[in-house]
Amino acid sequence: MPVMVHAQAPANDAANTPPPPQTMKLEEGEAPEVTITQPSTEKKIIEKKQQGKVTEVKVQTGRTTYYAKPNDTPGSMRGDAQSDSSRPAQFQVGEFGPPKKHEAPEPVQTLQPAPAKK
């Protein structure tokens, strides 16, 4: 006999399997109270100048901060391939400093332990 024939279960074993367990409907609880706050759309722009020429622009929008600087390559002339005025913005990824102060979380409500049985 081929090997596949031996791997199949006989028909009488399928009749002896127990039925699936009964499922119970659970009661639905209250929906959680969720407050979603929109990120700040306030934009703050700070320009640094030297001798009347802009050397750096810092842009803060919400939690994102990036810097834009002109592409002033020394020795390049106007119209030269090196004097391209576009330069990619530099994003501030992380900042080190003292830890931020967080409000203390509310204490968790706990139940008193059950009295010991004697």
PDB file of C-alpha atoms in Angstrom, residues 72-76 82:
ATOM      1  CA  ASP A  72      27.909  79.121   0.633  1.00  0.00           C
ATOM      2  CA  THR A  73      30.798  77.079  -0.677  1.00  0.00           C
ATOM      3  CA  PRO A  74      34.052  79.056  -0.430  1.00  0.00           C
ATOM      4  CA  GLY A  75      35.728  79.532  -3.792  1.00  0.00           C
ATOM      5  CA  SER A  76      32.603  78.939  -5.879  1.00  0.00           C
ATOM      6  CA  GLN A  82      29.231  74.132  -6.751  1.00  0.00           C
TER       7      GLN A  82
END
